[in-house]
CSV table of C-alpha atoms in Angstrom, one decimal:
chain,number,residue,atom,x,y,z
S,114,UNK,CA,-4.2,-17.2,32.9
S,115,UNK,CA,-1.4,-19.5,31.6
S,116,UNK,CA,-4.5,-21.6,29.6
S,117,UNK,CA,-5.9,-18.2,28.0
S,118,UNK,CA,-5.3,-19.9,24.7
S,119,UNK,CA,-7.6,-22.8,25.5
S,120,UNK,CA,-10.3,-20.5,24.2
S,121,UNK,CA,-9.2,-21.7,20.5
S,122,UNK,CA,-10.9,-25.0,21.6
S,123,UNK,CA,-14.2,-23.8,21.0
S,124,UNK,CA,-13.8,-21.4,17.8
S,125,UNK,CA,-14.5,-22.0,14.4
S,126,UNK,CA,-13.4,-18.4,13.1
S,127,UNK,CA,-10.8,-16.5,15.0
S,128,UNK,CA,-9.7,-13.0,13.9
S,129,UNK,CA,-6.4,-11.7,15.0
S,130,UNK,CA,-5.8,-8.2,15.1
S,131,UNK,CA,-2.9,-5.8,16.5
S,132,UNK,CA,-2.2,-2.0,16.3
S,133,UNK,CA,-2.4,0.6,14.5
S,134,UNK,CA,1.0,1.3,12.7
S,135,UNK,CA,2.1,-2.5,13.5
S,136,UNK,CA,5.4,-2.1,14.9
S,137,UNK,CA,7.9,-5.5,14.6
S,138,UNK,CA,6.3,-7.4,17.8
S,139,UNK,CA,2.9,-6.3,16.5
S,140,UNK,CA,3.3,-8.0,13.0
S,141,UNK,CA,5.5,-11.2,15.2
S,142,UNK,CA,3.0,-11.6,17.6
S,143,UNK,CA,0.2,-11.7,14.8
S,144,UNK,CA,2.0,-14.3,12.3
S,145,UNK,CA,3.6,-16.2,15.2
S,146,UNK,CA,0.0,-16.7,15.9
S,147,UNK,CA,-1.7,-17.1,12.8
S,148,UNK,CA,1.0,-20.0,12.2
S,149,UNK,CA,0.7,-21.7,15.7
S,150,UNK,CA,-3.5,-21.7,14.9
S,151,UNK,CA,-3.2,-23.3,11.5
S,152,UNK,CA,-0.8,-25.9,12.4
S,153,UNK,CA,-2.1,-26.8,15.4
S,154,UNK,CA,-6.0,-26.1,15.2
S,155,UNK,CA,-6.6,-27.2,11.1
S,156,UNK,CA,-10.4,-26.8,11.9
S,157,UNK,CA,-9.8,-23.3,12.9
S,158,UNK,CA,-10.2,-20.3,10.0
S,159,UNK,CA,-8.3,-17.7,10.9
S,160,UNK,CA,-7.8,-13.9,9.8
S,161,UNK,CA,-5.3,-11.4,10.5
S,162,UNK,CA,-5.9,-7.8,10.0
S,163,UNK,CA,-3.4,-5.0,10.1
S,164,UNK,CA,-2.3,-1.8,8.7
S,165,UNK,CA,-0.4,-2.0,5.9
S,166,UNK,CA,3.0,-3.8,7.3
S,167,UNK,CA,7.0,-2.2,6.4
S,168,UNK,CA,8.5,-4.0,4.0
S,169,UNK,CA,11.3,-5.4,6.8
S,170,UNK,CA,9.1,-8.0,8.1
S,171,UNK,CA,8.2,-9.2,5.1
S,172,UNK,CA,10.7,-12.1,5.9
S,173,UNK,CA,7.3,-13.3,7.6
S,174,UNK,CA,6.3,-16.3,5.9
S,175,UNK,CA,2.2,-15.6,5.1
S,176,UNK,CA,2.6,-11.7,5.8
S,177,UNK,CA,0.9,-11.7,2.3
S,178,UNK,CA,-2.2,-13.0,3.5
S,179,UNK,CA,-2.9,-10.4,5.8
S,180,UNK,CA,-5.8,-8.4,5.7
S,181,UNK,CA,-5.8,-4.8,5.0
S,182,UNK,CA,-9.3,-3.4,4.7
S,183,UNK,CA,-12.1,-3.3,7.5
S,184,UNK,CA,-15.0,-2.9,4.5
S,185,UNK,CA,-16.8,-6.0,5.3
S,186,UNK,CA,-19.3,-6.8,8.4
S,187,UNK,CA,-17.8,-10.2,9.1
S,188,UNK,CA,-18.1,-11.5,12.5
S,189,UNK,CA,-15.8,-13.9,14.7
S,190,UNK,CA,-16.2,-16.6,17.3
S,191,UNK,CA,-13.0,-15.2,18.8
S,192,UNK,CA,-11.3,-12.0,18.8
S,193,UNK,CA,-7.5,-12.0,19.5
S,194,UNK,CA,-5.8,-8.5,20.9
S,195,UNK,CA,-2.0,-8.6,20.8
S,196,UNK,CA,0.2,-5.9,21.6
S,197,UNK,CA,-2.7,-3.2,21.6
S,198,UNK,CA,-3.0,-1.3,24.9
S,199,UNK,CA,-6.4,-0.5,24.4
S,200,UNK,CA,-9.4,-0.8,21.9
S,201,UNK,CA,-9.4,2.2,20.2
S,202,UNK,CA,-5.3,1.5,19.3
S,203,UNK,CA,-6.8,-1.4,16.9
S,204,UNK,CA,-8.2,1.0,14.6
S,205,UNK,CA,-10.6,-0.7,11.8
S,206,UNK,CA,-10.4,-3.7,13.0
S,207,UNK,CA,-12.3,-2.3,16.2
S,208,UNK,CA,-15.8,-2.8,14.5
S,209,UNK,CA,-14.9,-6.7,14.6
S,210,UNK,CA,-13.7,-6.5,18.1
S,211,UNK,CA,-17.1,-5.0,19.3
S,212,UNK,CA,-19.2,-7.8,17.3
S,213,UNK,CA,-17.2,-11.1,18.6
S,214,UNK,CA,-18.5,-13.4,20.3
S,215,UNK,CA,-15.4,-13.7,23.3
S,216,UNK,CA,-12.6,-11.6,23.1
S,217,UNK,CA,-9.1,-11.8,24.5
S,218,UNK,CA,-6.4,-9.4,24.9
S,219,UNK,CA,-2.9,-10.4,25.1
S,220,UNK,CA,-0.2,-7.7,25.7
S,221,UNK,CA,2.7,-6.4,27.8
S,222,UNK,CA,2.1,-2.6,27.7
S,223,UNK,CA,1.7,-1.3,31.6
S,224,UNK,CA,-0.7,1.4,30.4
S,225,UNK,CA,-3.4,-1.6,29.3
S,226,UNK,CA,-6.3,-1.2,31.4
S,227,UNK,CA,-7.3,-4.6,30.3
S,228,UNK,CA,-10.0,-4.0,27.6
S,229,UNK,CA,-11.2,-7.7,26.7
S,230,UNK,CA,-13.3,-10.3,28.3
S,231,UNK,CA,-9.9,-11.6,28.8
S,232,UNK,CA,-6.9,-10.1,29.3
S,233,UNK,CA,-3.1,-11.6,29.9
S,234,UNK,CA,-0.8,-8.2,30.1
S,235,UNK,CA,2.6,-8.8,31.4
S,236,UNK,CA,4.4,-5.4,32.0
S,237,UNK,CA,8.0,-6.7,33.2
S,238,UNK,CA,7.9,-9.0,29.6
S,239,UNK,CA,10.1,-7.4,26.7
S,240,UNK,CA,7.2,-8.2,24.3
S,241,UNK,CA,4.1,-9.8,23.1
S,242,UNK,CA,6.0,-12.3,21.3
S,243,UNK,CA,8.0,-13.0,24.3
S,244,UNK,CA,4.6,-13.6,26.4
S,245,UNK,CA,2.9,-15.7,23.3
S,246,UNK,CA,5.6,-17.7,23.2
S,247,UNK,CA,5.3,-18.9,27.1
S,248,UNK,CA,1.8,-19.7,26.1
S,249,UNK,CA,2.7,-21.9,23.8
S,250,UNK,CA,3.3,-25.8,23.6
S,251,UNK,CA,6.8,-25.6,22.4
S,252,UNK,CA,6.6,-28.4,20.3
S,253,UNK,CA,3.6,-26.8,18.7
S,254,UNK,CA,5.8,-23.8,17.6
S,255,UNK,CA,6.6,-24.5,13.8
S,256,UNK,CA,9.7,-22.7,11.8
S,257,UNK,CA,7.7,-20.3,10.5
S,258,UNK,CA,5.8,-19.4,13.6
S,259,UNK,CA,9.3,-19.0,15.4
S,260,UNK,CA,10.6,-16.7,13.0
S,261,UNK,CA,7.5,-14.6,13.5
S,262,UNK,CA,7.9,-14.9,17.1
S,263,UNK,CA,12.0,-14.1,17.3
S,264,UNK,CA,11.2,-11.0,14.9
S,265,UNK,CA,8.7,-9.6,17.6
S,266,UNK,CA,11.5,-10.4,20.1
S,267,UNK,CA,14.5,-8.9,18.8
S,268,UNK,CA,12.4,-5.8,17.5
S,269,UNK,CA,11.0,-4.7,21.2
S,270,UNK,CA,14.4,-5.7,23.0
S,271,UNK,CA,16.6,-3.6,20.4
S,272,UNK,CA,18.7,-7.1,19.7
S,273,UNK,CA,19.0,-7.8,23.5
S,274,UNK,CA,19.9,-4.3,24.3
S,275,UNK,CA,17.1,-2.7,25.7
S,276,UNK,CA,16.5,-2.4,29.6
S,277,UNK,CA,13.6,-5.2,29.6
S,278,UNK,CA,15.5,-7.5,28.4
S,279,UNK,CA,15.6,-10.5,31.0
S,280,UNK,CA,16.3,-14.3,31.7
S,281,UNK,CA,13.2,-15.1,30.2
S,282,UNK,CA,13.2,-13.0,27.1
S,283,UNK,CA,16.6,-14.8,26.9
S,284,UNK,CA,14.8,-18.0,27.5
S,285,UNK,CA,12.4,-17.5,25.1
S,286,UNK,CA,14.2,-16.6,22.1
S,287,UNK,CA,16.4,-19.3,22.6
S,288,UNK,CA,13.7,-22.1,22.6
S,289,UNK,CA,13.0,-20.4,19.0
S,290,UNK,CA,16.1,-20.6,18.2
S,291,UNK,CA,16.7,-24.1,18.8
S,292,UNK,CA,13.3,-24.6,15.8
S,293,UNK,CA,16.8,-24.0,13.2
S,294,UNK,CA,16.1,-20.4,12.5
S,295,UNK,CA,18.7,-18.0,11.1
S,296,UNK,CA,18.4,-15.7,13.8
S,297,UNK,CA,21.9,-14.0,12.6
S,298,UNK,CA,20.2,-13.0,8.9
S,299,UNK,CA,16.6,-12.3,11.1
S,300,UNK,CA,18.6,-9.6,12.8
S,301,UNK,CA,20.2,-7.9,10.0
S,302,UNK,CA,16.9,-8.2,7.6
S,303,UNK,CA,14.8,-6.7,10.0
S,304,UNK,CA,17.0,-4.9,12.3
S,305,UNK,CA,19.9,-3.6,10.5
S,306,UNK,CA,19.3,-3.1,6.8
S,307,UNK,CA,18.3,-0.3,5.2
S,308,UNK,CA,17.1,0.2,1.9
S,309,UNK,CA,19.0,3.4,-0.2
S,310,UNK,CA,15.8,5.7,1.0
S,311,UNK,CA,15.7,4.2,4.7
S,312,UNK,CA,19.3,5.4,4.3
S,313,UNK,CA,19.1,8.7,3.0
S,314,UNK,CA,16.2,9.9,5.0
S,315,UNK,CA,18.0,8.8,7.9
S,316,UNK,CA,20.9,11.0,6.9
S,317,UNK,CA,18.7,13.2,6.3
S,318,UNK,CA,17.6,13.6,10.2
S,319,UNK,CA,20.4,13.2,11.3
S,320,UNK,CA,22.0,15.9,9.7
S,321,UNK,CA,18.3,17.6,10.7
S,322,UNK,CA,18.5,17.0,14.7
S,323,UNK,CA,19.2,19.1,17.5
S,324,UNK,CA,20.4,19.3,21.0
S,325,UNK,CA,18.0,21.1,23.4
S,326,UNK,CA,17.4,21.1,27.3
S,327,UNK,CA,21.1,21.7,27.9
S,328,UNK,CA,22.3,18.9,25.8
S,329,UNK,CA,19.7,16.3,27.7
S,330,UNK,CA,17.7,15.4,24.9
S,331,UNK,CA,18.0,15.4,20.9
S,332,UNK,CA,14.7,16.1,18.7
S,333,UNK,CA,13.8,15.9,15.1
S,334,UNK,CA,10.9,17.2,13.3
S,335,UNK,CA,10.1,16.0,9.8
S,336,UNK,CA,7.5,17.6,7.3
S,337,UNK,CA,5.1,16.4,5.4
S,338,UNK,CA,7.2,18.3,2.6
S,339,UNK,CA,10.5,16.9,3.7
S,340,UNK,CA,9.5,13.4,3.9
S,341,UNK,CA,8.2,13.7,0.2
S,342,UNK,CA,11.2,14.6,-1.0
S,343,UNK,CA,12.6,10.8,-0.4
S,344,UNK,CA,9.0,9.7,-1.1
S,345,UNK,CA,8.9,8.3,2.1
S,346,UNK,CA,6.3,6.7,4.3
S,347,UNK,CA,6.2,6.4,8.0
S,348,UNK,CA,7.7,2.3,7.4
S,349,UNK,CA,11.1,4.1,6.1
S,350,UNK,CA,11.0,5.4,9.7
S,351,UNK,CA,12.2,2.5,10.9
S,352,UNK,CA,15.2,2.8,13.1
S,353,UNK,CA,15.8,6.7,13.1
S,354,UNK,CA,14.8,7.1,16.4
S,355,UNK,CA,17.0,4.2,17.9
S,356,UNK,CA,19.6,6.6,16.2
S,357,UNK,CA,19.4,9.5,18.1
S,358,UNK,CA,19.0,7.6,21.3
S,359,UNK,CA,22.5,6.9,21.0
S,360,UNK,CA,23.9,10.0,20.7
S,361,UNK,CA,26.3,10.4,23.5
S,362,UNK,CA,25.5,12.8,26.6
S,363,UNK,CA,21.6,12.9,25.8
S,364,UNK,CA,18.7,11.3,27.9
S,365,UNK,CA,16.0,11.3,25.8
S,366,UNK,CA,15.4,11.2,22.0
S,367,UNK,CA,12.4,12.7,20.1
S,368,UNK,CA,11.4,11.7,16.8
S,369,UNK,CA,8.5,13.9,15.1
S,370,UNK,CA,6.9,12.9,11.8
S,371,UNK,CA,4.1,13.9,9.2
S,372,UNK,CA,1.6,10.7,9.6
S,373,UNK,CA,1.2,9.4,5.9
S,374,UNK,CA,-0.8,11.5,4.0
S,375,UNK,CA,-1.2,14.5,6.4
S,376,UNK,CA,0.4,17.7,6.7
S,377,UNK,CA,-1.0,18.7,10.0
S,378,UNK,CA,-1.3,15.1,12.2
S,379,UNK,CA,2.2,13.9,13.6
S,380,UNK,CA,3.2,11.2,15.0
S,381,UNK,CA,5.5,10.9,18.0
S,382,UNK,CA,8.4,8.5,18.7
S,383,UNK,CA,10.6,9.1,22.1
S,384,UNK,CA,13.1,6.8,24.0
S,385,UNK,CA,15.0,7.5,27.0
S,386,UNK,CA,18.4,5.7,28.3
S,387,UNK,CA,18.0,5.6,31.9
S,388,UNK,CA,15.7,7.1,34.0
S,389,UNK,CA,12.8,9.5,31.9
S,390,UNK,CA,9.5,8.1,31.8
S,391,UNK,CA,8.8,9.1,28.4
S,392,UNK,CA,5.8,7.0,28.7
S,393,UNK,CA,4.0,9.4,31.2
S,394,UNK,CA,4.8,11.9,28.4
S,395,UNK,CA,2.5,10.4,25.9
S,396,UNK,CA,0.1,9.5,28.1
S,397,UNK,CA,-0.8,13.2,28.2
S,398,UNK,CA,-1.8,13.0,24.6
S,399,UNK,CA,-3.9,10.0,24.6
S,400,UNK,CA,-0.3,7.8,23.8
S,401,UNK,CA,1.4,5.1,25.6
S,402,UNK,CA,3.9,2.0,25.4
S,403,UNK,CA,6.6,1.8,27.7
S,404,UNK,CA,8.5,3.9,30.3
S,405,UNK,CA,11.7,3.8,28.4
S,406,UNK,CA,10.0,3.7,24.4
S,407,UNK,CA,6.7,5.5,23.9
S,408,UNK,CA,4.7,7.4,21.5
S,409,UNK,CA,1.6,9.1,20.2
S,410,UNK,CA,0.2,10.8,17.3
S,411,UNK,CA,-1.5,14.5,17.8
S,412,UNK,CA,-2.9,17.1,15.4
S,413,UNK,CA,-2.4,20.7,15.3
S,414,UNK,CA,0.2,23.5,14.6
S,415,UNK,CA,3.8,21.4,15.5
S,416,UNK,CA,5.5,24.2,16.8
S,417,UNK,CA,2.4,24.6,20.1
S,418,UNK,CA,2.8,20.6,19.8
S,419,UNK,CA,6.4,20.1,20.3
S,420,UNK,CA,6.5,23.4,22.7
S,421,UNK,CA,3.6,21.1,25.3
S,422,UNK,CA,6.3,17.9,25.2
S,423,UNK,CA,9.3,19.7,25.8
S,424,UNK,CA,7.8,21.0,28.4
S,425,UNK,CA,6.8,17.7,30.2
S,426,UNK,CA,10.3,16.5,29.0
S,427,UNK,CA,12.0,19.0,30.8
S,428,UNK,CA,9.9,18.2,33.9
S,429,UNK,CA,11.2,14.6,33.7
S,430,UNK,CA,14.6,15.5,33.2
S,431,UNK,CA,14.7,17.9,36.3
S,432,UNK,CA,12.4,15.5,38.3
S,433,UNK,CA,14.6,12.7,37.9
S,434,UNK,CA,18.3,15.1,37.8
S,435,UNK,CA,17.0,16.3,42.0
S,436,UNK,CA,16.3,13.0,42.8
């Protein structure tokens, strides 16, 4: 499975595709390979199509180039999955997925069932990026490509903080390191800095959350209404929930918004610190991702919503408090 990337051998037209909502190892894992294709395979065209992508990983050399729409009926030699536990998570670019000629999934989500002809999913990695990067002939991996690759990194890991963080993510993002990066200024632009409206609508929720299950978790819902009041889009999201995961005393952290454009479709973000499997949670409502960072997005009145996950929260918690 190492050689799943010898497929690019034989392609002429390659389309590379990643979630819905591209998170920052979604949109790494995507330019990391778009780069290591064109510099590597010149022959190759290659396409990548995603969701419109927050303006934080815009440091991505190329991110401009990406592809937005799903209006034509192009059709690929290869079809490239990357950090999407199954198809119907790729969204538009699904229709391309069903038409190509080989398809390969590569991810690290431990709810992928393994939905491509091929498929290299590594649930004890950190990250797609952190998996891509193993595959790839080090000396292959150009600036731009690494940068790509150490934003997907340091996005799923939470700088090095989060529980899969290993020797090998380690290992990894010091191999892109050494390619001259500014991984100090990487961190900060994508990580770290907020715009004024990331800021105030993160003040905002703060000042918004509460304490519930005896203290054990903190929760957040924000409006459609609310969130138009900052103008805001689900990208000024970013880092909110990260926020109240480290309030002191709580185990998990809920993050509840308004998808763009809808007043009755949410989408949920929850982490937990140490033992909840928050992804079992979302599994119950079609979600996934990992058992300490999960999510998934659900329609309806949010009150009857966020009544059905605090009640499988609270089962966690008291699972996991008798044990």
């Amino acid at each position: 499975m190492n050689n799943i990337l010898s497929c690019l051998e034989g392609a002429k037209t390659v389309m590379i595709a990643g979630h819905t909502r591209p998170d920052g190892d979604c949109v790494g894992a995507c330019m990391g390979l778009w780069h290591y294709i064109r510099d590597n395979y010149p022959y190759i065209q290659a396409d990548v199509r995603l969701e419109p992508v927050p303006d934080s990983y815009k440091v991505i050399k190329g991110v401009e180039q990406i592809i937005s729409d799903y209006e034509d009926d192009r059709t690929y030699d290869l079809f490239i999955a990357l950090d999407a536990s199954d198809k119907e998570r790729l969204a538009g670019a699904k229709k391309y997925f069903d038409t190509a000629e080989h398809t390969i999934c590569i991810d690290h989500h431990i709810s992928n069932s393994g939905f491509a002809d091929e498929n290299l999913v590594l649930p004890n990695a950190s990250s797609t990026c952190e998996v891509l990067t193993g595959l790839m002939d080090i000396d292959g991996i150009s600036y731009d490509a690494a940068v790509a690759l150490y934003i997907g990194i340091i996005c799923d890991t939470g700088v090095f903080k989060y529980s899969c963080t290993s020797h090998r993510t380690m290992d990894m993002a010091g191999c892109l390191m050494e390619k001259g990066i500014p991984y100090s200024d990487l961190i900060d632009d994508t990580f770290y800095r907020k715009s004024f409206k990331q800021n105030k609508i993160l003040g905002f929720a703060l000042d918004k959350c509460s304490l519930v299950l005896d203290g054990r978790m903190i929760m957040c819902i924000l409006e459609r209404k609310e969130l138009d009041q900052f103008e805001a889009g689900h990208g000024d999201l970013e880092g909110v929930i990260d926020q109240l995961r480290l309030t002191k005393g709580i185990e998990v952290a809920l993050l509840a918004s308004a998808a763009d454009g809808e007043t009755t479709k949410y989408k949920f973000s929850m982490r937990s610190n140490h033992y909840a499997d928050v992804a079992a949670v979302a599994a119950e409502f079609g979600g996934g991702g990992h058992i300490r960072a999960a999510g998934f997005s659900a329609a309806g009145d949010i009150k009857e919503i966020y009544g059905r996950v605090e009640k499988l929260i609270k089962e966690q918690l008291d699972t996991c408090t008798m044990e």
